[in-house]
PDB file of C-alpha atoms in Angstrom:
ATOM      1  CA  UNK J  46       0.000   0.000   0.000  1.00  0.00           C
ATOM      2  CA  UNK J  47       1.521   3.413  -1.021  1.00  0.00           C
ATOM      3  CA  UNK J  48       0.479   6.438   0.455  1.00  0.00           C
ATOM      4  CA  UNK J  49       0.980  10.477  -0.503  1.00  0.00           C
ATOM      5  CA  UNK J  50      -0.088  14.015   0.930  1.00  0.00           C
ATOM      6  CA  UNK J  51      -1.230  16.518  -1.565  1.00  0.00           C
ATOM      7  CA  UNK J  52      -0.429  19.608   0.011  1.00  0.00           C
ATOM      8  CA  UNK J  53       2.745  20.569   2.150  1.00  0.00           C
ATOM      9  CA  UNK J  54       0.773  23.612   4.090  1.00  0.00           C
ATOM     10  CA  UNK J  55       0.741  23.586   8.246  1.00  0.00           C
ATOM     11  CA  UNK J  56      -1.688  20.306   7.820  1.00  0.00           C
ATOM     12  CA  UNK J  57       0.467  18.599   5.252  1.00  0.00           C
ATOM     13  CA  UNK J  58       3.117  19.206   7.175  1.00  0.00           C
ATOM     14  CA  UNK J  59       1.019  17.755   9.932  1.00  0.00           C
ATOM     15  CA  UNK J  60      -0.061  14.810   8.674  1.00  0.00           C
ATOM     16  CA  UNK J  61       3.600  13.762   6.777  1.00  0.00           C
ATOM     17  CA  UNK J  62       5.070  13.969  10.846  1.00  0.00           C
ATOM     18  CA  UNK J  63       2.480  11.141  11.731  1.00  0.00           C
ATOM     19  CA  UNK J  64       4.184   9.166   9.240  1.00  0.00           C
ATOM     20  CA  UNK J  65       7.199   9.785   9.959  1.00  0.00           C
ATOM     21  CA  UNK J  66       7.030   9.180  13.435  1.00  0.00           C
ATOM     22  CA  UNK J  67       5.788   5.220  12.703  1.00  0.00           C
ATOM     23  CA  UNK J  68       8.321   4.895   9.820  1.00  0.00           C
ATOM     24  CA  UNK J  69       5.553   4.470   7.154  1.00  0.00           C
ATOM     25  CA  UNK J  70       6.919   6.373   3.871  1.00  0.00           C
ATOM     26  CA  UNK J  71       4.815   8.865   2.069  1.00  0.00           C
ATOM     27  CA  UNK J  72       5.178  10.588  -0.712  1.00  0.00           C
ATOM     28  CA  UNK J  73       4.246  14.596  -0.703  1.00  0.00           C
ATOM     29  CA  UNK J  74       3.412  16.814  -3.121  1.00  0.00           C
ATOM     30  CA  UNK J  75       2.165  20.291  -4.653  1.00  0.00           C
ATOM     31  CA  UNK J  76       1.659  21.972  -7.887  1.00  0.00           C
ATOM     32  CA  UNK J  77       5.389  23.298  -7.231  1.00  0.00           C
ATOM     33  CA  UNK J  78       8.973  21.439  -7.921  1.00  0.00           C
ATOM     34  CA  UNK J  79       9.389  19.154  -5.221  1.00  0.00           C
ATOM     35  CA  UNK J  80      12.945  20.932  -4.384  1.00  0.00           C
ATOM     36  CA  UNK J  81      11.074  24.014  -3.413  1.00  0.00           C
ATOM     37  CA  UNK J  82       9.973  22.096  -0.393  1.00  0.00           C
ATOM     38  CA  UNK J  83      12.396  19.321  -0.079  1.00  0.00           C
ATOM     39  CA  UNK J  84      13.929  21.071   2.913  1.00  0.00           C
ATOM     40  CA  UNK J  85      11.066  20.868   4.517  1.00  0.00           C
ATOM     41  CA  UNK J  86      10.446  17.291   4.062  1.00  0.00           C
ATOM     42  CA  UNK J  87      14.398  16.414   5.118  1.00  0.00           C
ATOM     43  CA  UNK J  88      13.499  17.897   8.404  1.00  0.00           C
ATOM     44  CA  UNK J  89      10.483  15.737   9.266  1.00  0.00           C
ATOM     45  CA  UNK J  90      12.286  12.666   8.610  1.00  0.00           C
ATOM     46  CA  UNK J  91      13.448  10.226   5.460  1.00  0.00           C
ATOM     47  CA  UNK J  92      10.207   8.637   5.042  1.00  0.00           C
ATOM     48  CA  UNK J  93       8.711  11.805   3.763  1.00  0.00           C
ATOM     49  CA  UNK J  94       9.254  12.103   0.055  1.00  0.00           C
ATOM     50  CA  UNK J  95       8.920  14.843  -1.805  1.00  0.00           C
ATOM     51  CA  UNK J  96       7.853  14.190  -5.145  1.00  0.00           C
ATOM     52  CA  UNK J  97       5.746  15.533  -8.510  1.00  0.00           C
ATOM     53  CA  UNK J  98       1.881  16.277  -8.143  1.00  0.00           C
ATOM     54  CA  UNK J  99       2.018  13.245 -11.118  1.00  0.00           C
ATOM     55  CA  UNK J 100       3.950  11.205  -9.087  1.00  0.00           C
ATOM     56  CA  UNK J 101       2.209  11.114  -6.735  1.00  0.00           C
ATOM     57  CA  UNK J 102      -1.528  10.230  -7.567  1.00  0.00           C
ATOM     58  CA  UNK J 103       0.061   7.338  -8.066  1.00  0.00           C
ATOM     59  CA  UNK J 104      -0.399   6.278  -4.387  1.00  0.00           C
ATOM     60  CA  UNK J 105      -3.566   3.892  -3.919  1.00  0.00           C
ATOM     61  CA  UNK J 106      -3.837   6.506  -0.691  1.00  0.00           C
ATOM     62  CA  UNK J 107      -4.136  10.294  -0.994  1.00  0.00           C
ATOM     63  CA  UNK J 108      -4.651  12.678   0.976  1.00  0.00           C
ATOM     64  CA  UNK J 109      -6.328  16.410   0.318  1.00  0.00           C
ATOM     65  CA  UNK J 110      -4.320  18.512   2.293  1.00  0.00           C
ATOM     66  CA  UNK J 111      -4.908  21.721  -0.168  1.00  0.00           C
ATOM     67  CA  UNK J 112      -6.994  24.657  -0.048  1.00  0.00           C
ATOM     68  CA  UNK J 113     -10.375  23.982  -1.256  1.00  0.00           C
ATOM     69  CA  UNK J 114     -10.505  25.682  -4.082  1.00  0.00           C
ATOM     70  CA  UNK J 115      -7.106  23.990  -5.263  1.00  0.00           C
ATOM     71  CA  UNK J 116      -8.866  20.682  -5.348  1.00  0.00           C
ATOM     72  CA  UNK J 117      -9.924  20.615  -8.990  1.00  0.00           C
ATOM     73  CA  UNK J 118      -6.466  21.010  -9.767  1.00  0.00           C
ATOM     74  CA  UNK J 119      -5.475  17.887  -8.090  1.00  0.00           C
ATOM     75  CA  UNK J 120      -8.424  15.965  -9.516  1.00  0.00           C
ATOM     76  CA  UNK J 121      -7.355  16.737 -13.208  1.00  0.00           C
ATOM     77  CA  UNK J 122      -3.893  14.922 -12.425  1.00  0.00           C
ATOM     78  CA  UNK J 123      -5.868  11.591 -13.284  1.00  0.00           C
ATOM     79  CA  UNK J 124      -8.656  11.072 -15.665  1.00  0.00           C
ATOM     80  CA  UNK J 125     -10.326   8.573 -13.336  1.00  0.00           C
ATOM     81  CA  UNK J 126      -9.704   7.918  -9.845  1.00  0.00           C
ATOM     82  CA  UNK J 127     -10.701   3.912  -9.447  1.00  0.00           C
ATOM     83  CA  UNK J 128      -9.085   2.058  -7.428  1.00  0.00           C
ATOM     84  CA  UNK J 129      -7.932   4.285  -5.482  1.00  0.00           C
ATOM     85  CA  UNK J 130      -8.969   5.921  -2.127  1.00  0.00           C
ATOM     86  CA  UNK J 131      -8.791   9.780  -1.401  1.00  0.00           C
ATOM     87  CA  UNK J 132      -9.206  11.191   1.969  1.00  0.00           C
ATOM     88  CA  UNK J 133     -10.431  14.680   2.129  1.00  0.00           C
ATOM     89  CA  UNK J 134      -8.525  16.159   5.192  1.00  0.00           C
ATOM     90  CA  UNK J 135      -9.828  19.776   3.780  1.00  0.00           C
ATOM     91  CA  UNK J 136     -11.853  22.601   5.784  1.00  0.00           C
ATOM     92  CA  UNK J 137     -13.482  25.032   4.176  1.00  0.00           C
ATOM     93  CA  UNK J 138     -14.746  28.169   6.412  1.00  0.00           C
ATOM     94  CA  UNK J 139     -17.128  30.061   5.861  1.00  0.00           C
ATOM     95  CA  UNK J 140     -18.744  28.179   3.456  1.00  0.00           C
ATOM     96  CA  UNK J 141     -19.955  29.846   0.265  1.00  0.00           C
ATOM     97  CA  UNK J 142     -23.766  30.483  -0.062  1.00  0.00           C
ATOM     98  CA  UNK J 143     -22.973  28.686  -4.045  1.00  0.00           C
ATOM     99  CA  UNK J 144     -22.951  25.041  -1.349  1.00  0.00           C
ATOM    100  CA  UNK J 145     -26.494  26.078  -0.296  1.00  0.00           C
ATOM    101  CA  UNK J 146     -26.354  23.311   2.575  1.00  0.00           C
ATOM    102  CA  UNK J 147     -23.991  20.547   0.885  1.00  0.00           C
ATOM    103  CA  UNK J 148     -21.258  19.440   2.568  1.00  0.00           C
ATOM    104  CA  UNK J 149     -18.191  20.745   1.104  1.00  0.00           C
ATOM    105  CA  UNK J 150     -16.860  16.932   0.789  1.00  0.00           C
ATOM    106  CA  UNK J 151     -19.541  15.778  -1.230  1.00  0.00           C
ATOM    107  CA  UNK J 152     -18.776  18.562  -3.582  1.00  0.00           C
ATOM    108  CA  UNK J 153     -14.722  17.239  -3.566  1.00  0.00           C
ATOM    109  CA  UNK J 154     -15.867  13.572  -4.007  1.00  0.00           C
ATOM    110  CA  UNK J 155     -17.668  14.511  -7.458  1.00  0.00           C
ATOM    111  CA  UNK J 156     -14.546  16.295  -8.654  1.00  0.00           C
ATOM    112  CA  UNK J 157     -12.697  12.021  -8.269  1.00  0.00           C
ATOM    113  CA  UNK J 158     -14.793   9.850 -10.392  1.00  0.00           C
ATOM    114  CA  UNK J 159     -13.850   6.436  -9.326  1.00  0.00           C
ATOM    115  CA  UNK J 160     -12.415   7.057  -6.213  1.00  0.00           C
ATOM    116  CA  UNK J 161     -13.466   5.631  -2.517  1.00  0.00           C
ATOM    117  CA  UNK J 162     -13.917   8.665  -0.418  1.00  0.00           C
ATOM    118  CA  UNK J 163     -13.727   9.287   2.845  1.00  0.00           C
ATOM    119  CA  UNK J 164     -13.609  13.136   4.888  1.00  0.00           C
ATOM    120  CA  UNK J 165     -10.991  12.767   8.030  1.00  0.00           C
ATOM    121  CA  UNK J 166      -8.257  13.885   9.541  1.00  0.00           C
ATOM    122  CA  UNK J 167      -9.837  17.275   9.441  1.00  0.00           C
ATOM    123  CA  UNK J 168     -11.237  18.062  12.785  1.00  0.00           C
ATOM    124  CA  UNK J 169      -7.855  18.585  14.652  1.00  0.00           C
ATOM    125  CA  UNK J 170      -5.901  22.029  13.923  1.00  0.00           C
ATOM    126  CA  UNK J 171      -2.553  21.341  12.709  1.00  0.00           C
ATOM    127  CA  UNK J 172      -0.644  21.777  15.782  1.00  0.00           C
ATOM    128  CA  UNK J 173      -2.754  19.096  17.599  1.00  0.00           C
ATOM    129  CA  UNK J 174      -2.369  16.628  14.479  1.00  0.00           C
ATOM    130  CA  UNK J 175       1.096  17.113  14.247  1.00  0.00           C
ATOM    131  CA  UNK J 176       1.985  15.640  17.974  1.00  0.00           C
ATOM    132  CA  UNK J 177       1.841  12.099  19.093  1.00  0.00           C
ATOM    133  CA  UNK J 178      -1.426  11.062  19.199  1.00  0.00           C
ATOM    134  CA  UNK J 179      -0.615   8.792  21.786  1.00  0.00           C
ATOM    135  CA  UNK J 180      -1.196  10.967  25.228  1.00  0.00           C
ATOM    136  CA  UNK J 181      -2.541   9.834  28.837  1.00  0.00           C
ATOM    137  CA  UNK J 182      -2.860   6.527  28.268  1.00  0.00           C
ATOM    138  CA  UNK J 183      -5.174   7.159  25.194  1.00  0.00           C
ATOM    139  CA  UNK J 184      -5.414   7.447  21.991  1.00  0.00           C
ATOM    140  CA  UNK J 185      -5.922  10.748  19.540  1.00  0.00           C
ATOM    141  CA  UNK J 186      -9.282  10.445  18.044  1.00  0.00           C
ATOM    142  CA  UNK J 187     -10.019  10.905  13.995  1.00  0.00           C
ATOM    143  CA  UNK J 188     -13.568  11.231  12.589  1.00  0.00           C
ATOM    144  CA  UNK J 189     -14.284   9.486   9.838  1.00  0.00           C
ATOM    145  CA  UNK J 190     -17.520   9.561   7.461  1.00  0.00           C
ATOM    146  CA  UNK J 191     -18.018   8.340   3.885  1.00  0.00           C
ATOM    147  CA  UNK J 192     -21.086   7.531   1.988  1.00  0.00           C
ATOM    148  CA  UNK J 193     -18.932   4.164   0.672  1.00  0.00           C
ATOM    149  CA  UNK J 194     -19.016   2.022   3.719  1.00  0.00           C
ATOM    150  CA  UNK J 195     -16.609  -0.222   2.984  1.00  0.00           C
ATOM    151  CA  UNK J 196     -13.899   2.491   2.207  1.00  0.00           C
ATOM    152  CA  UNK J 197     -14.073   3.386   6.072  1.00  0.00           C
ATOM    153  CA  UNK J 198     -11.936   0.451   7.152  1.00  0.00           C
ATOM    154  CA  UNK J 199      -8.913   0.797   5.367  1.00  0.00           C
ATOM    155  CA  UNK J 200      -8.704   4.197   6.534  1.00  0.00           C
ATOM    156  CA  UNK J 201      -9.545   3.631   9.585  1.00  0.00           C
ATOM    157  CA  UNK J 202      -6.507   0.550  10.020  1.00  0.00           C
ATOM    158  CA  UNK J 203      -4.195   3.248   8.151  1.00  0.00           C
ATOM    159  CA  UNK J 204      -4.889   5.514  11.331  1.00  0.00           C
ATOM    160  CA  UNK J 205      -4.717   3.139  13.833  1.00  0.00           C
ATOM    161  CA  UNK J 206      -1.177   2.769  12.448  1.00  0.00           C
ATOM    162  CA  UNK J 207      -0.398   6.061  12.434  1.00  0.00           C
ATOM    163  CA  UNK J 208      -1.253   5.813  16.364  1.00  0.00           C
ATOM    164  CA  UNK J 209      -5.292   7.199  16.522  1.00  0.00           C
ATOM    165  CA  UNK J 210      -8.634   5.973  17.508  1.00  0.00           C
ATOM    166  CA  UNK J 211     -10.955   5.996  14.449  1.00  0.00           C
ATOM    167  CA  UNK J 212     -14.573   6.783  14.681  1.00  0.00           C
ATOM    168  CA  UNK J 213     -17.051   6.588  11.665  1.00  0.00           C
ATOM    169  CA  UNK J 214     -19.331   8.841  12.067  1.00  0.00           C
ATOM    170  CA  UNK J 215     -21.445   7.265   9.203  1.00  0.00           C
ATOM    171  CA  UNK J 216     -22.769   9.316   5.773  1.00  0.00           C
ATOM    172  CA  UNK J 217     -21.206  12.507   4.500  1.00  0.00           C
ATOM    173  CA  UNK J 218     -24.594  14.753   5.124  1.00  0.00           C
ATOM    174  CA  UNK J 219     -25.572  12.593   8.715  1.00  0.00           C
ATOM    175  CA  UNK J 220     -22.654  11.968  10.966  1.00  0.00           C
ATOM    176  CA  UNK J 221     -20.464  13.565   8.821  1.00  0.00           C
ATOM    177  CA  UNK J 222     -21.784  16.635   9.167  1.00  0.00           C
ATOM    178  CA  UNK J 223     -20.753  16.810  12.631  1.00  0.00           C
ATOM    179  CA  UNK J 224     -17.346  17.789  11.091  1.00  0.00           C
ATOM    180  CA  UNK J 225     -18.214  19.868   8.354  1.00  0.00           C
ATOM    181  CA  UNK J 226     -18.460  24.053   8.445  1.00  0.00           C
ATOM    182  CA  UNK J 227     -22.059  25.268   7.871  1.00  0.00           C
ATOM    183  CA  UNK J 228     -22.447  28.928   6.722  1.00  0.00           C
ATOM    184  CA  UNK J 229     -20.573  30.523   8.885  1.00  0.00           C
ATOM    185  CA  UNK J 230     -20.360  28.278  12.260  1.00  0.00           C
ATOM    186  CA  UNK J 231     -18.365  25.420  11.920  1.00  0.00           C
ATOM    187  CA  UNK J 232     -19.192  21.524  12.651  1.00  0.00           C
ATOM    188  CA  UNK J 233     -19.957  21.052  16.480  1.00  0.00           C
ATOM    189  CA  UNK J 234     -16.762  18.466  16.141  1.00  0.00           C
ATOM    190  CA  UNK J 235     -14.461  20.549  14.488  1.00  0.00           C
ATOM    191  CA  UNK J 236     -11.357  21.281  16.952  1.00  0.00           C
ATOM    192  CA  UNK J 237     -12.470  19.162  19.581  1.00  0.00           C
ATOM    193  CA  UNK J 238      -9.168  18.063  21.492  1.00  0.00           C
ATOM    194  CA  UNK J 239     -10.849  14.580  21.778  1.00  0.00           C
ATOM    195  CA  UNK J 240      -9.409  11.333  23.545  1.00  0.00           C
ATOM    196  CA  UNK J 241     -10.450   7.664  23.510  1.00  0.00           C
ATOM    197  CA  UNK J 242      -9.361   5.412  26.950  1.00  0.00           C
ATOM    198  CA  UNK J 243      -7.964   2.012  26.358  1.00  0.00           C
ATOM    199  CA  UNK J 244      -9.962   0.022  28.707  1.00  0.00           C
TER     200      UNK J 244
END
């Protein structure tokens, strides 16, 4: 299983540490030459490869870790997305009044024909996702919701791995929502600093 991170920003940045710091490589990318931010990736560790927005769609596992309105961008790297699974690890705040109600994600999951799609690894702000999620004797939680069931697991064994407690919250526009903006008041799970006890 391959993995990459579209989008070095602060949650790019973020996520690429939780990799590092369990030795799983990933690739990361933006729509600039990889040796513009190669330094950056050096620093987090050597599993963190910095690589070509081509290059890396390539990875049965991507991650959105761009601005919103980059995401067509990324989507036109591939004329169909099967087979693979994206994970939309985007907020988008305040929503535009053009959404009238729909969940941002279900507007990013149109935009990758093919693809399994799940929203997560958006809730925490970057500083929180960047630390060991292991703390207190618990574990990190990560929200996850997709309207393809069966593309919950693998995402949700990827961040068990990567040292969190998944939690599908179900549907894209019923649990999901939980963690999604609306108008101009975001999700009531949004930047919850939330932990789940190992009994």
């Amino acid at each position: 299983m391959s993995y990459a991170i579209i989008g070095f920003g602060k949650i790019g940045q973020a996520l690429a540490k939780a990799f590092a710091r369990n030795g799983v490589e990933v690739s990361v990318a933006t729509t600039r030459d990889p040796e513009s931010f190669s330094a950056d990736a050096a620093a987090i560790g050597p599993t963190v490869i910095p690589t070509t927005l081509a290059e890396a769609v390539k990875a049965d596992t991507v991650f959105l870790a761009v601005r919103f309105e980059a995401h067509p961008d990324v989507a036109k790297a591939l004329p169909n997305w099967s087979g693979k699974t994206v994970i939309d690890a985007m907020n988008l705040f305040p929503v535009p009044d053009a959404l009238e109600g729909v969940p941002s994600s279900a507007v990013v999951a149109k935009a990758f024909p093919g693809a399994k799609f799940v929203k997560g690894f958006n809730h925490l702000i970057a500083a929180t996702l960047a630390t060991d999620p292991v703390v207190e004797g618990g574990h990190r939680v990560v929200f996850l919701s997709s309207d393809d069931e069966a593309a919950i697991a693998p995402v949700a064994a990827l961040a068990q791995r990567l040292g969190f407690a998944p939690i599908s919250l179900g549907k894209l526009n019923e649990g999901g929502a939980l963690v999604h903006a609306r108008g101009r008041t975001w999700g009531p799970l949004i930047f919850k600093d939330l932990f789940k006890k190992e009994r």
